[in-house]
C-alpha cells in the first residue's frame, strides 16, 4: 500500500477484493467447507479490505477454489458486502447449459441477503444455446425485482485460462499438485475420463464449441511460443498429440497452468442484445501482461463500441454508449463526482470526433493501439494532446 501511495499513477485506479484470494488465504485450494471460525475469518478479511479502500467484491463462482463455496458461505460473504453497501460482482457458475440456473443462483443471493449484484461479462456460450437462453436469462433478472446489473464486452470471443477447460473434480482430486499430475499418464487418463462425462453445475467448453474455436493466446516458455495464435485443433495435429485432452494436459504441465486461451463461444446477435440492454455497462475485461497475443479487447474494447455499434451499426446512440462506459459504472460502484459532465464533478474528459475513432486491434494482430482520441484530461489536467 505504501508503494502504491508513493507512485504517481497516470490514471485513477480502484480495486475490488477477490473472494478467490480470500478463500485461498483461509483454506488454500481445499474443497472442504469452511468451519464457523474460518467463515468468520473470511468475512473479516472482506471487512478489512473494505476499510483499506476496496470498492467492491469480485467473485468467480466457476473457478477453483470459489466453486467449492457452499450456498451458506456465499450468503455470509454477500451479507458482509451488503452490510458495508459494497457491490458484489459475479462471474456466474455457468454461462452455457448452466446459464439459467446460474442466474437464478445469484438472484437468490440478492433476495436472501439484500446485496447489490453485478453479473460480470454477461453472455450465453455454446452453439446449442445461442439466440435462446440469453433472452430467458434477461427475463429472470427483470422479473426478480432485485438490484442486479450486468456488464458486457463487444466481442464474440472471450479470454480465460486454459485451466477453465478442466472439470473442477480434477482440482478437487489433485489440489495444488494438479499441474504436476497432468504430466503423468495417470493424470492424462483422469482428464480424458473427466472430459468424457457430464458434470452437474459445470459447462464443458470443449464439448460446447469444439477445439477449432479455442485459440491459445499466451504461454510463458520460449519453446512453446509457436503455439500462440493457433487453435487447439491445430496444436493437436501439429504437435502430434493423440487427443485434445493430451494436449491440454501437456500444456498445463509444461506451463505450470500459466496458459491463456481465447474461446469463440458466443453468438454476435446475443452480444448485441446484451449490449443494448438498459442495465448493462461496457467493459474490456482485459487481462494485462498476457504475453504477445492478448485478446484484442485489451486495446480495442471501448473504441470498438463507438466505431462499430454507434457509427456503423447504429445499435446505440453516442450518448448511450458513452454513458455505458462512464456515468453508469461510476454510479454503480459509488464513484463520487465522476462519470458525468456536471458542475463540481472531476473533469475526466475524452474529446474526440466519433467518425475518427478507429479500432486497430484484431484477433490476429491484437497489440495495435486505437486512434481518434484527440484530447484527454484527468482531473481537469491535460495528459494527452
CSV table of C-alpha atoms in Angstrom, one decimal:
chain,number,residue,atom,x,y,z
A,1,UNK,CA,0.0,0.0,0.0
A,2,UNK,CA,2.9,2.4,0.8
A,3,UNK,CA,4.5,1.6,-2.6
A,4,UNK,CA,1.2,2.4,-4.3
A,5,UNK,CA,0.7,5.7,-2.5
A,6,UNK,CA,4.3,6.7,-3.3
A,7,UNK,CA,3.8,6.1,-7.0
A,8,UNK,CA,2.3,8.8,-9.2
A,9,UNK,CA,-0.1,6.9,-11.3
A,10,UNK,CA,-1.2,8.4,-14.7
A,11,UNK,CA,-4.8,7.2,-14.2
A,12,UNK,CA,-7.1,6.7,-11.2
A,13,UNK,CA,-7.1,3.1,-10.0
A,14,UNK,CA,-9.7,1.4,-7.9
A,15,UNK,CA,-9.7,-2.1,-6.6
A,16,UNK,CA,-12.1,-4.9,-5.7
A,17,UNK,CA,-11.4,-7.7,-3.2
A,18,UNK,CA,-11.5,-11.2,-4.8
A,19,UNK,CA,-13.3,-14.0,-2.9
A,20,UNK,CA,-10.9,-16.4,-4.5
A,21,UNK,CA,-8.0,-14.7,-2.8
A,22,UNK,CA,-9.9,-14.7,0.4
A,23,UNK,CA,-10.7,-18.4,0.2
A,24,UNK,CA,-7.1,-19.3,-0.6
A,25,UNK,CA,-5.8,-17.2,2.3
A,26,UNK,CA,-8.1,-19.0,4.7
A,27,UNK,CA,-8.5,-22.5,3.2
A,28,UNK,CA,-6.0,-23.0,0.4
A,29,UNK,CA,-7.4,-24.9,-2.6
A,30,UNK,CA,-9.3,-27.4,-0.4
A,31,UNK,CA,-12.9,-28.3,-1.3
A,32,UNK,CA,-13.8,-28.9,2.3
A,33,UNK,CA,-16.4,-26.3,3.6
A,34,UNK,CA,-15.3,-23.5,6.0
A,35,UNK,CA,-15.6,-24.1,9.7
A,36,UNK,CA,-17.5,-21.5,11.6
A,37,UNK,CA,-14.2,-19.9,12.7
A,38,UNK,CA,-12.8,-19.9,9.1
A,39,UNK,CA,-16.0,-18.4,7.7
A,40,UNK,CA,-15.8,-15.6,10.3
A,41,UNK,CA,-12.1,-15.1,9.3
A,42,UNK,CA,-13.1,-14.9,5.6
A,43,UNK,CA,-15.8,-12.3,6.3
A,44,UNK,CA,-13.3,-10.4,8.4
A,45,UNK,CA,-10.9,-10.3,5.5
A,46,UNK,CA,-13.6,-8.7,3.4
A,47,UNK,CA,-14.2,-6.0,6.0
A,48,UNK,CA,-10.5,-5.4,6.3
A,49,UNK,CA,-10.3,-4.9,2.5
A,50,UNK,CA,-13.3,-2.5,2.6
A,51,UNK,CA,-11.6,-0.5,5.3
A,52,UNK,CA,-8.4,-0.3,3.1
A,53,UNK,CA,-10.5,1.1,0.2
A,54,UNK,CA,-11.8,-1.9,-1.8
A,55,UNK,CA,-14.7,-0.6,-3.8
A,56,UNK,CA,-16.5,-3.9,-4.4
A,57,UNK,CA,-16.2,-7.7,-4.2
A,58,UNK,CA,-15.2,-9.8,-7.2
A,59,UNK,CA,-16.2,-13.4,-7.3
A,60,UNK,CA,-15.7,-16.2,-9.9
A,61,UNK,CA,-18.0,-19.0,-9.0
A,62,UNK,CA,-17.0,-21.1,-11.9
A,63,UNK,CA,-13.3,-21.0,-10.9
A,64,UNK,CA,-11.3,-23.0,-8.4
A,65,UNK,CA,-11.4,-22.7,-5.4
A,66,UNK,CA,-14.5,-20.5,-5.3
A,67,UNK,CA,-16.6,-23.2,-7.0
A,68,UNK,CA,-16.3,-25.2,-3.7
A,69,UNK,CA,-18.0,-22.4,-1.7
A,70,UNK,CA,-21.3,-23.7,-0.2
A,71,UNK,CA,-24.5,-21.7,-0.6
A,72,UNK,CA,-24.4,-20.8,3.1
A,73,UNK,CA,-20.8,-19.5,2.6
A,74,UNK,CA,-21.9,-17.3,-0.3
A,75,UNK,CA,-24.8,-16.0,1.8
A,76,UNK,CA,-22.3,-15.0,4.6
A,77,UNK,CA,-20.0,-13.2,2.2
A,78,UNK,CA,-22.9,-11.4,0.5
A,79,UNK,CA,-24.3,-10.3,3.8
A,80,UNK,CA,-20.9,-8.8,4.7
A,81,UNK,CA,-20.8,-6.9,1.5
A,82,UNK,CA,-24.4,-5.7,1.9
A,83,UNK,CA,-23.6,-4.6,5.5
A,84,UNK,CA,-20.9,-2.3,4.0
A,85,UNK,CA,-23.1,-1.4,1.0
A,86,UNK,CA,-20.5,-2.8,-1.4
A,87,UNK,CA,-21.4,-4.1,-4.9
A,88,UNK,CA,-20.8,-7.8,-5.4
A,89,UNK,CA,-19.7,-8.7,-8.9
A,90,UNK,CA,-20.2,-12.3,-10.0
A,91,UNK,CA,-18.6,-14.4,-12.8
A,92,UNK,CA,-21.5,-16.8,-12.5
A,93,UNK,CA,-21.2,-20.6,-12.2
A,94,UNK,CA,-22.1,-21.4,-15.8
A,95,UNK,CA,-22.6,-19.5,-19.0
A,96,UNK,CA,-23.6,-22.3,-21.3
A,97,UNK,CA,-26.0,-25.1,-20.4
A,98,UNK,CA,-26.0,-23.8,-16.9
A,99,UNK,CA,-26.7,-20.2,-17.6
A,100,UNK,CA,-30.3,-20.1,-16.4
A,101,UNK,CA,-29.6,-22.0,-13.1
A,102,UNK,CA,-26.5,-19.8,-12.6
A,103,UNK,CA,-28.5,-16.6,-13.0
A,104,UNK,CA,-31.2,-17.9,-10.6
A,105,UNK,CA,-28.4,-18.7,-8.1
A,106,UNK,CA,-27.2,-15.1,-7.9
A,107,UNK,CA,-30.8,-13.8,-7.8
A,108,UNK,CA,-31.3,-15.9,-4.7
A,109,UNK,CA,-28.1,-14.4,-3.2
A,110,UNK,CA,-29.6,-10.9,-3.7
A,111,UNK,CA,-33.1,-11.9,-2.5
A,112,UNK,CA,-31.7,-13.6,0.7
A,113,UNK,CA,-29.1,-11.0,1.7
A,114,UNK,CA,-30.1,-7.7,0.1
A,115,UNK,CA,-26.7,-7.4,-1.6
A,116,UNK,CA,-26.4,-5.3,-4.8
A,117,UNK,CA,-25.1,-7.6,-7.6
A,118,UNK,CA,-23.4,-7.1,-11.0
A,119,UNK,CA,-23.1,-10.1,-13.4
A,120,UNK,CA,-19.6,-9.9,-15.0
A,121,UNK,CA,-19.4,-10.2,-18.8
A,122,UNK,CA,-22.9,-11.4,-19.2
A,123,UNK,CA,-23.3,-13.8,-22.1
A,124,UNK,CA,-24.5,-17.2,-23.4
A,125,UNK,CA,-21.9,-19.6,-24.6
A,126,UNK,CA,-22.1,-22.9,-26.6
A,127,UNK,CA,-23.7,-23.1,-30.0
A,128,UNK,CA,-26.7,-25.1,-28.8
A,129,UNK,CA,-27.7,-22.2,-26.5
A,130,UNK,CA,-27.3,-19.3,-29.0
A,131,UNK,CA,-30.2,-17.0,-29.7
A,132,UNK,CA,-32.2,-18.6,-27.0
A,133,UNK,CA,-31.0,-18.8,-23.3
A,134,UNK,CA,-29.8,-15.2,-23.0
A,135,UNK,CA,-33.4,-13.9,-23.5
A,136,UNK,CA,-34.8,-16.1,-20.7
A,137,UNK,CA,-31.8,-15.1,-18.5
A,138,UNK,CA,-32.7,-11.4,-19.0
A,139,UNK,CA,-36.3,-12.1,-18.3
A,140,UNK,CA,-35.3,-13.8,-15.0
A,141,UNK,CA,-33.4,-10.7,-13.9
A,142,UNK,CA,-36.1,-8.3,-14.9
A,143,UNK,CA,-38.9,-10.3,-13.2
A,144,UNK,CA,-36.8,-10.7,-10.0
A,145,UNK,CA,-37.2,-7.1,-8.9
A,146,UNK,CA,-33.7,-7.4,-7.4
A,147,UNK,CA,-30.9,-4.8,-7.7
A,148,UNK,CA,-29.0,-6.6,-10.4
A,149,UNK,CA,-27.0,-5.1,-13.3
A,150,UNK,CA,-24.5,-6.7,-15.8
A,151,UNK,CA,-21.6,-5.7,-18.0
A,152,UNK,CA,-20.5,-6.8,-21.5
A,153,UNK,CA,-17.5,-6.6,-23.8
A,154,UNK,CA,-18.2,-6.2,-27.6
A,155,UNK,CA,-16.7,-9.4,-28.9
A,156,UNK,CA,-17.9,-12.9,-29.6
A,157,UNK,CA,-14.7,-14.5,-28.2
A,158,UNK,CA,-13.8,-14.5,-24.5
A,159,UNK,CA,-10.4,-14.7,-22.9
A,160,UNK,CA,-9.7,-17.0,-19.9
A,161,UNK,CA,-7.2,-19.5,-18.6
A,162,UNK,CA,-6.6,-23.0,-20.1
A,163,UNK,CA,-7.4,-24.4,-16.7
A,164,UNK,CA,-11.1,-23.4,-17.2
A,165,UNK,CA,-11.4,-26.3,-19.6
A,166,UNK,CA,-10.7,-28.8,-16.8
A,167,UNK,CA,-13.6,-30.2,-14.7
A,168,UNK,CA,-13.4,-29.0,-11.1
A,169,UNK,CA,-13.3,-32.7,-10.0
A,170,UNK,CA,-9.7,-32.8,-11.1
A,171,UNK,CA,-8.7,-29.8,-8.9
A,172,UNK,CA,-10.6,-31.4,-6.0
A,173,UNK,CA,-8.6,-34.7,-6.5
A,174,UNK,CA,-5.1,-33.2,-7.0
A,175,UNK,CA,-5.3,-29.8,-5.4
A,176,UNK,CA,-2.0,-27.8,-5.8
A,177,UNK,CA,-0.4,-30.9,-7.4
A,178,UNK,CA,-2.7,-30.6,-10.4
A,179,UNK,CA,-0.2,-29.4,-13.0
A,180,UNK,CA,2.4,-31.9,-12.0
A,181,UNK,CA,-0.1,-34.7,-12.0
A,182,UNK,CA,-1.2,-33.8,-15.6
A,183,UNK,CA,2.4,-34.6,-16.6
A,184,UNK,CA,1.9,-38.3,-15.8
A,185,UNK,CA,0.0,-41.0,-17.8
A,186,UNK,CA,-2.4,-41.4,-14.9
A,187,UNK,CA,-3.2,-37.6,-14.9
A,188,UNK,CA,-3.8,-37.6,-18.6
A,189,UNK,CA,-6.1,-40.6,-18.3
A,190,UNK,CA,-8.0,-38.9,-15.5
A,191,UNK,CA,-8.5,-35.8,-17.6
A,192,UNK,CA,-9.7,-37.8,-20.6
A,193,UNK,CA,-12.2,-39.7,-18.4
A,194,UNK,CA,-13.4,-36.5,-16.7
A,195,UNK,CA,-13.9,-34.6,-20.0
A,196,UNK,CA,-15.9,-37.6,-21.3
A,197,UNK,CA,-18.5,-37.2,-18.5
A,198,UNK,CA,-21.2,-34.7,-17.8
A,199,UNK,CA,-20.8,-32.8,-14.5
A,200,UNK,CA,-23.7,-31.0,-12.9
A,201,UNK,CA,-23.1,-27.3,-12.5
A,202,UNK,CA,-20.1,-27.3,-14.8
A,203,UNK,CA,-20.0,-26.4,-18.5
A,204,UNK,CA,-17.8,-28.4,-20.7
A,205,UNK,CA,-16.5,-25.6,-23.1
A,206,UNK,CA,-14.5,-28.1,-25.2
A,207,UNK,CA,-17.7,-30.1,-25.9
A,208,UNK,CA,-19.9,-26.9,-26.3
A,209,UNK,CA,-17.8,-25.2,-29.0
A,210,UNK,CA,-15.1,-27.6,-30.2
A,211,UNK,CA,-11.3,-27.4,-30.3
A,212,UNK,CA,-11.4,-25.4,-33.6
A,213,UNK,CA,-12.9,-22.4,-31.7
A,214,UNK,CA,-10.4,-22.4,-28.8
A,215,UNK,CA,-7.2,-20.3,-29.5
A,216,UNK,CA,-4.0,-20.3,-27.4
A,217,UNK,CA,-3.3,-16.7,-26.5
A,218,UNK,CA,-0.5,-16.7,-24.0
A,219,UNK,CA,2.3,-19.1,-22.9
A,220,UNK,CA,5.5,-18.4,-20.9
A,221,UNK,CA,8.0,-21.0,-22.1
A,222,UNK,CA,10.1,-19.9,-25.1
A,223,UNK,CA,10.0,-23.2,-26.9
A,224,UNK,CA,6.2,-23.2,-26.8
A,225,UNK,CA,5.6,-19.8,-28.4
A,226,UNK,CA,4.9,-21.3,-31.8
A,227,UNK,CA,1.5,-22.4,-30.4
A,228,UNK,CA,0.3,-18.9,-29.7
A,229,UNK,CA,-2.3,-17.8,-32.1
A,230,UNK,CA,-3.1,-21.4,-33.1
A,231,UNK,CA,-6.3,-23.2,-32.3
A,232,UNK,CA,-6.3,-26.2,-30.0
A,233,UNK,CA,-7.3,-28.3,-33.0
A,234,UNK,CA,-4.2,-27.2,-34.9
A,235,UNK,CA,-2.0,-27.8,-31.9
A,236,UNK,CA,-3.2,-31.4,-31.6
A,237,UNK,CA,-2.3,-32.0,-35.2
A,238,UNK,CA,0.9,-30.1,-35.4
A,239,UNK,CA,2.1,-31.3,-32.0
A,240,UNK,CA,1.3,-34.9,-32.7
A,241,UNK,CA,-0.9,-35.3,-29.7
A,242,UNK,CA,-3.4,-38.2,-29.6
A,243,UNK,CA,-6.3,-36.1,-28.3
A,244,UNK,CA,-7.4,-32.6,-27.1
A,245,UNK,CA,-7.1,-33.9,-23.5
A,246,UNK,CA,-3.5,-35.0,-24.0
A,247,UNK,CA,-2.6,-31.6,-25.5
A,248,UNK,CA,-4.3,-29.7,-22.6
A,249,UNK,CA,-2.7,-31.9,-20.0
A,250,UNK,CA,0.8,-31.4,-21.6
A,251,UNK,CA,0.3,-27.6,-21.8
A,252,UNK,CA,-0.9,-27.4,-18.2
A,253,UNK,CA,2.1,-29.4,-17.0
A,254,UNK,CA,4.7,-27.6,-19.2
A,255,UNK,CA,3.4,-24.1,-18.4
A,256,UNK,CA,2.6,-24.8,-14.8
A,257,UNK,CA,-1.0,-23.7,-15.5
A,258,UNK,CA,0.1,-20.3,-16.8
A,259,UNK,CA,-1.6,-20.5,-20.2
A,260,UNK,CA,-4.2,-18.3,-21.7
A,261,UNK,CA,-6.9,-19.0,-24.2
A,262,UNK,CA,-9.5,-17.2,-26.3
A,263,UNK,CA,-12.7,-19.1,-26.8
A,264,UNK,CA,-15.0,-18.1,-29.7
A,265,UNK,CA,-18.1,-19.2,-27.7
A,266,UNK,CA,-20.7,-16.5,-28.3
A,267,UNK,CA,-23.2,-15.5,-31.0
A,268,UNK,CA,-22.7,-11.9,-32.3
A,269,UNK,CA,-26.5,-11.3,-32.2
A,270,UNK,CA,-26.5,-12.3,-28.5
A,271,UNK,CA,-23.7,-9.9,-27.8
A,272,UNK,CA,-25.5,-7.1,-29.5
A,273,UNK,CA,-28.7,-7.8,-27.5
A,274,UNK,CA,-26.8,-7.7,-24.1
A,275,UNK,CA,-25.0,-4.5,-25.2
A,276,UNK,CA,-28.3,-2.8,-26.0
A,277,UNK,CA,-30.0,-3.6,-22.6
A,278,UNK,CA,-30.7,-0.6,-20.3
A,279,UNK,CA,-29.0,-2.3,-17.3
A,280,UNK,CA,-25.6,-3.2,-18.9
A,281,UNK,CA,-22.3,-1.3,-18.9
A,282,UNK,CA,-19.4,-1.7,-21.3
A,283,UNK,CA,-16.1,-3.3,-20.0
A,284,UNK,CA,-12.9,-4.5,-21.5
A,285,UNK,CA,-12.4,-7.5,-19.1
A,286,UNK,CA,-8.8,-7.2,-20.3
A,287,UNK,CA,-6.0,-9.4,-18.9
A,288,UNK,CA,-2.9,-7.3,-18.6
A,289,UNK,CA,0.6,-8.9,-19.0
A,290,UNK,CA,-1.0,-11.5,-21.3
A,291,UNK,CA,2.1,-12.1,-23.4
A,292,UNK,CA,2.4,-11.2,-27.1
A,293,UNK,CA,-1.1,-12.3,-28.2
A,294,UNK,CA,-3.7,-11.0,-25.8
A,295,UNK,CA,-7.4,-10.6,-26.5
A,296,UNK,CA,-7.9,-7.6,-28.8
A,297,UNK,CA,-10.2,-6.1,-26.2
A,298,UNK,CA,-7.1,-5.1,-24.2
A,299,UNK,CA,-6.5,-2.4,-26.9
A,300,UNK,CA,-9.9,-2.1,-28.6
A,301,UNK,CA,-13.0,-2.7,-26.4
A,302,UNK,CA,-14.2,0.9,-25.9
A,303,UNK,CA,-13.3,2.4,-29.3
A,304,UNK,CA,-14.9,-0.7,-31.0
A,305,UNK,CA,-18.2,0.2,-29.4
A,306,UNK,CA,-18.0,3.7,-30.9
A,307,UNK,CA,-16.7,2.7,-34.3
A,308,UNK,CA,-18.9,-0.4,-34.9
A,309,UNK,CA,-22.0,-0.1,-32.7
A,310,UNK,CA,-22.5,3.7,-32.7
A,311,UNK,CA,-21.2,5.0,-36.0
A,312,UNK,CA,-21.5,2.0,-38.4
A,313,UNK,CA,-24.3,-0.2,-37.0
A,314,UNK,CA,-26.4,2.5,-35.2
A,315,UNK,CA,-27.2,0.0,-32.4
A,316,UNK,CA,-26.6,2.7,-29.7
A,317,UNK,CA,-26.6,6.4,-29.7
A,318,UNK,CA,-23.3,8.1,-28.8
A,319,UNK,CA,-24.9,9.3,-25.6
A,320,UNK,CA,-26.0,5.8,-24.7
A,321,UNK,CA,-22.6,4.3,-25.5
A,322,UNK,CA,-20.6,6.9,-23.5
A,323,UNK,CA,-23.0,6.6,-20.5
A,324,UNK,CA,-22.4,2.8,-20.5
A,325,UNK,CA,-18.6,3.5,-20.3
A,326,UNK,CA,-18.7,6.3,-17.8
A,327,UNK,CA,-21.7,7.5,-15.8
A,328,UNK,CA,-23.4,4.2,-15.4
A,329,UNK,CA,-20.4,2.2,-14.0
A,330,UNK,CA,-19.4,5.2,-11.9
A,331,UNK,CA,-22.8,5.4,-10.3
A,332,UNK,CA,-22.9,1.6,-9.8
A,333,UNK,CA,-19.6,1.5,-8.0
A,334,UNK,CA,-20.3,4.6,-6.0
A,335,UNK,CA,-17.5,6.7,-7.5
A,336,UNK,CA,-18.3,10.2,-6.2
A,337,UNK,CA,-18.4,13.1,-8.6
A,338,UNK,CA,-17.2,11.1,-11.6
A,339,UNK,CA,-18.6,9.8,-14.8
A,340,UNK,CA,-20.8,12.8,-15.7
A,341,UNK,CA,-20.4,16.2,-17.2
A,342,UNK,CA,-21.7,18.2,-14.2
A,343,UNK,CA,-20.6,21.3,-12.3
A,344,UNK,CA,-18.4,20.4,-9.3
A,345,UNK,CA,-17.5,16.9,-10.8
A,346,UNK,CA,-14.0,15.8,-11.5
A,347,UNK,CA,-13.1,16.7,-15.1
A,348,UNK,CA,-12.0,13.3,-16.5
A,349,UNK,CA,-12.6,14.1,-20.2
A,350,UNK,CA,-12.0,12.5,-23.6
A,351,UNK,CA,-12.5,14.8,-26.6
A,352,UNK,CA,-13.0,13.2,-30.0
A,353,UNK,CA,-14.9,13.1,-33.2
A,354,UNK,CA,-16.9,9.8,-33.3
A,355,UNK,CA,-16.3,9.3,-37.0
A,356,UNK,CA,-12.5,9.4,-36.4
A,357,UNK,CA,-12.4,6.7,-33.8
A,358,UNK,CA,-10.8,3.5,-35.1
A,359,UNK,CA,-10.1,0.1,-33.5
A,360,UNK,CA,-6.8,-1.3,-34.8
A,361,UNK,CA,-6.7,-4.4,-32.7
A,362,UNK,CA,-7.8,-7.8,-34.1
A,363,UNK,CA,-7.6,-11.4,-33.1
A,364,UNK,CA,-4.7,-11.9,-35.5
A,365,UNK,CA,-3.0,-8.6,-34.6
A,366,UNK,CA,-4.2,-7.6,-31.1
A,367,UNK,CA,-1.5,-5.2,-29.9
A,368,UNK,CA,-2.5,-2.3,-32.0
A,369,UNK,CA,-3.5,1.0,-30.4
A,370,UNK,CA,-6.8,2.6,-31.3
A,371,UNK,CA,-7.0,6.0,-33.0
A,372,UNK,CA,-9.2,9.1,-32.6
A,373,UNK,CA,-8.8,10.4,-29.0
A,374,UNK,CA,-7.6,13.9,-29.6
A,375,UNK,CA,-7.5,15.4,-26.1
A,376,UNK,CA,-7.5,13.6,-22.7
A,377,UNK,CA,-7.9,15.3,-19.4
A,378,UNK,CA,-7.6,13.7,-15.9
A,379,UNK,CA,-9.0,15.8,-13.1
A,380,UNK,CA,-9.0,18.8,-15.4
A,381,UNK,CA,-5.3,18.4,-16.3
A,382,UNK,CA,-4.4,17.7,-19.9
A,383,UNK,CA,-2.5,14.4,-20.2
A,384,UNK,CA,-2.7,13.7,-23.9
A,385,UNK,CA,-2.7,16.0,-27.0
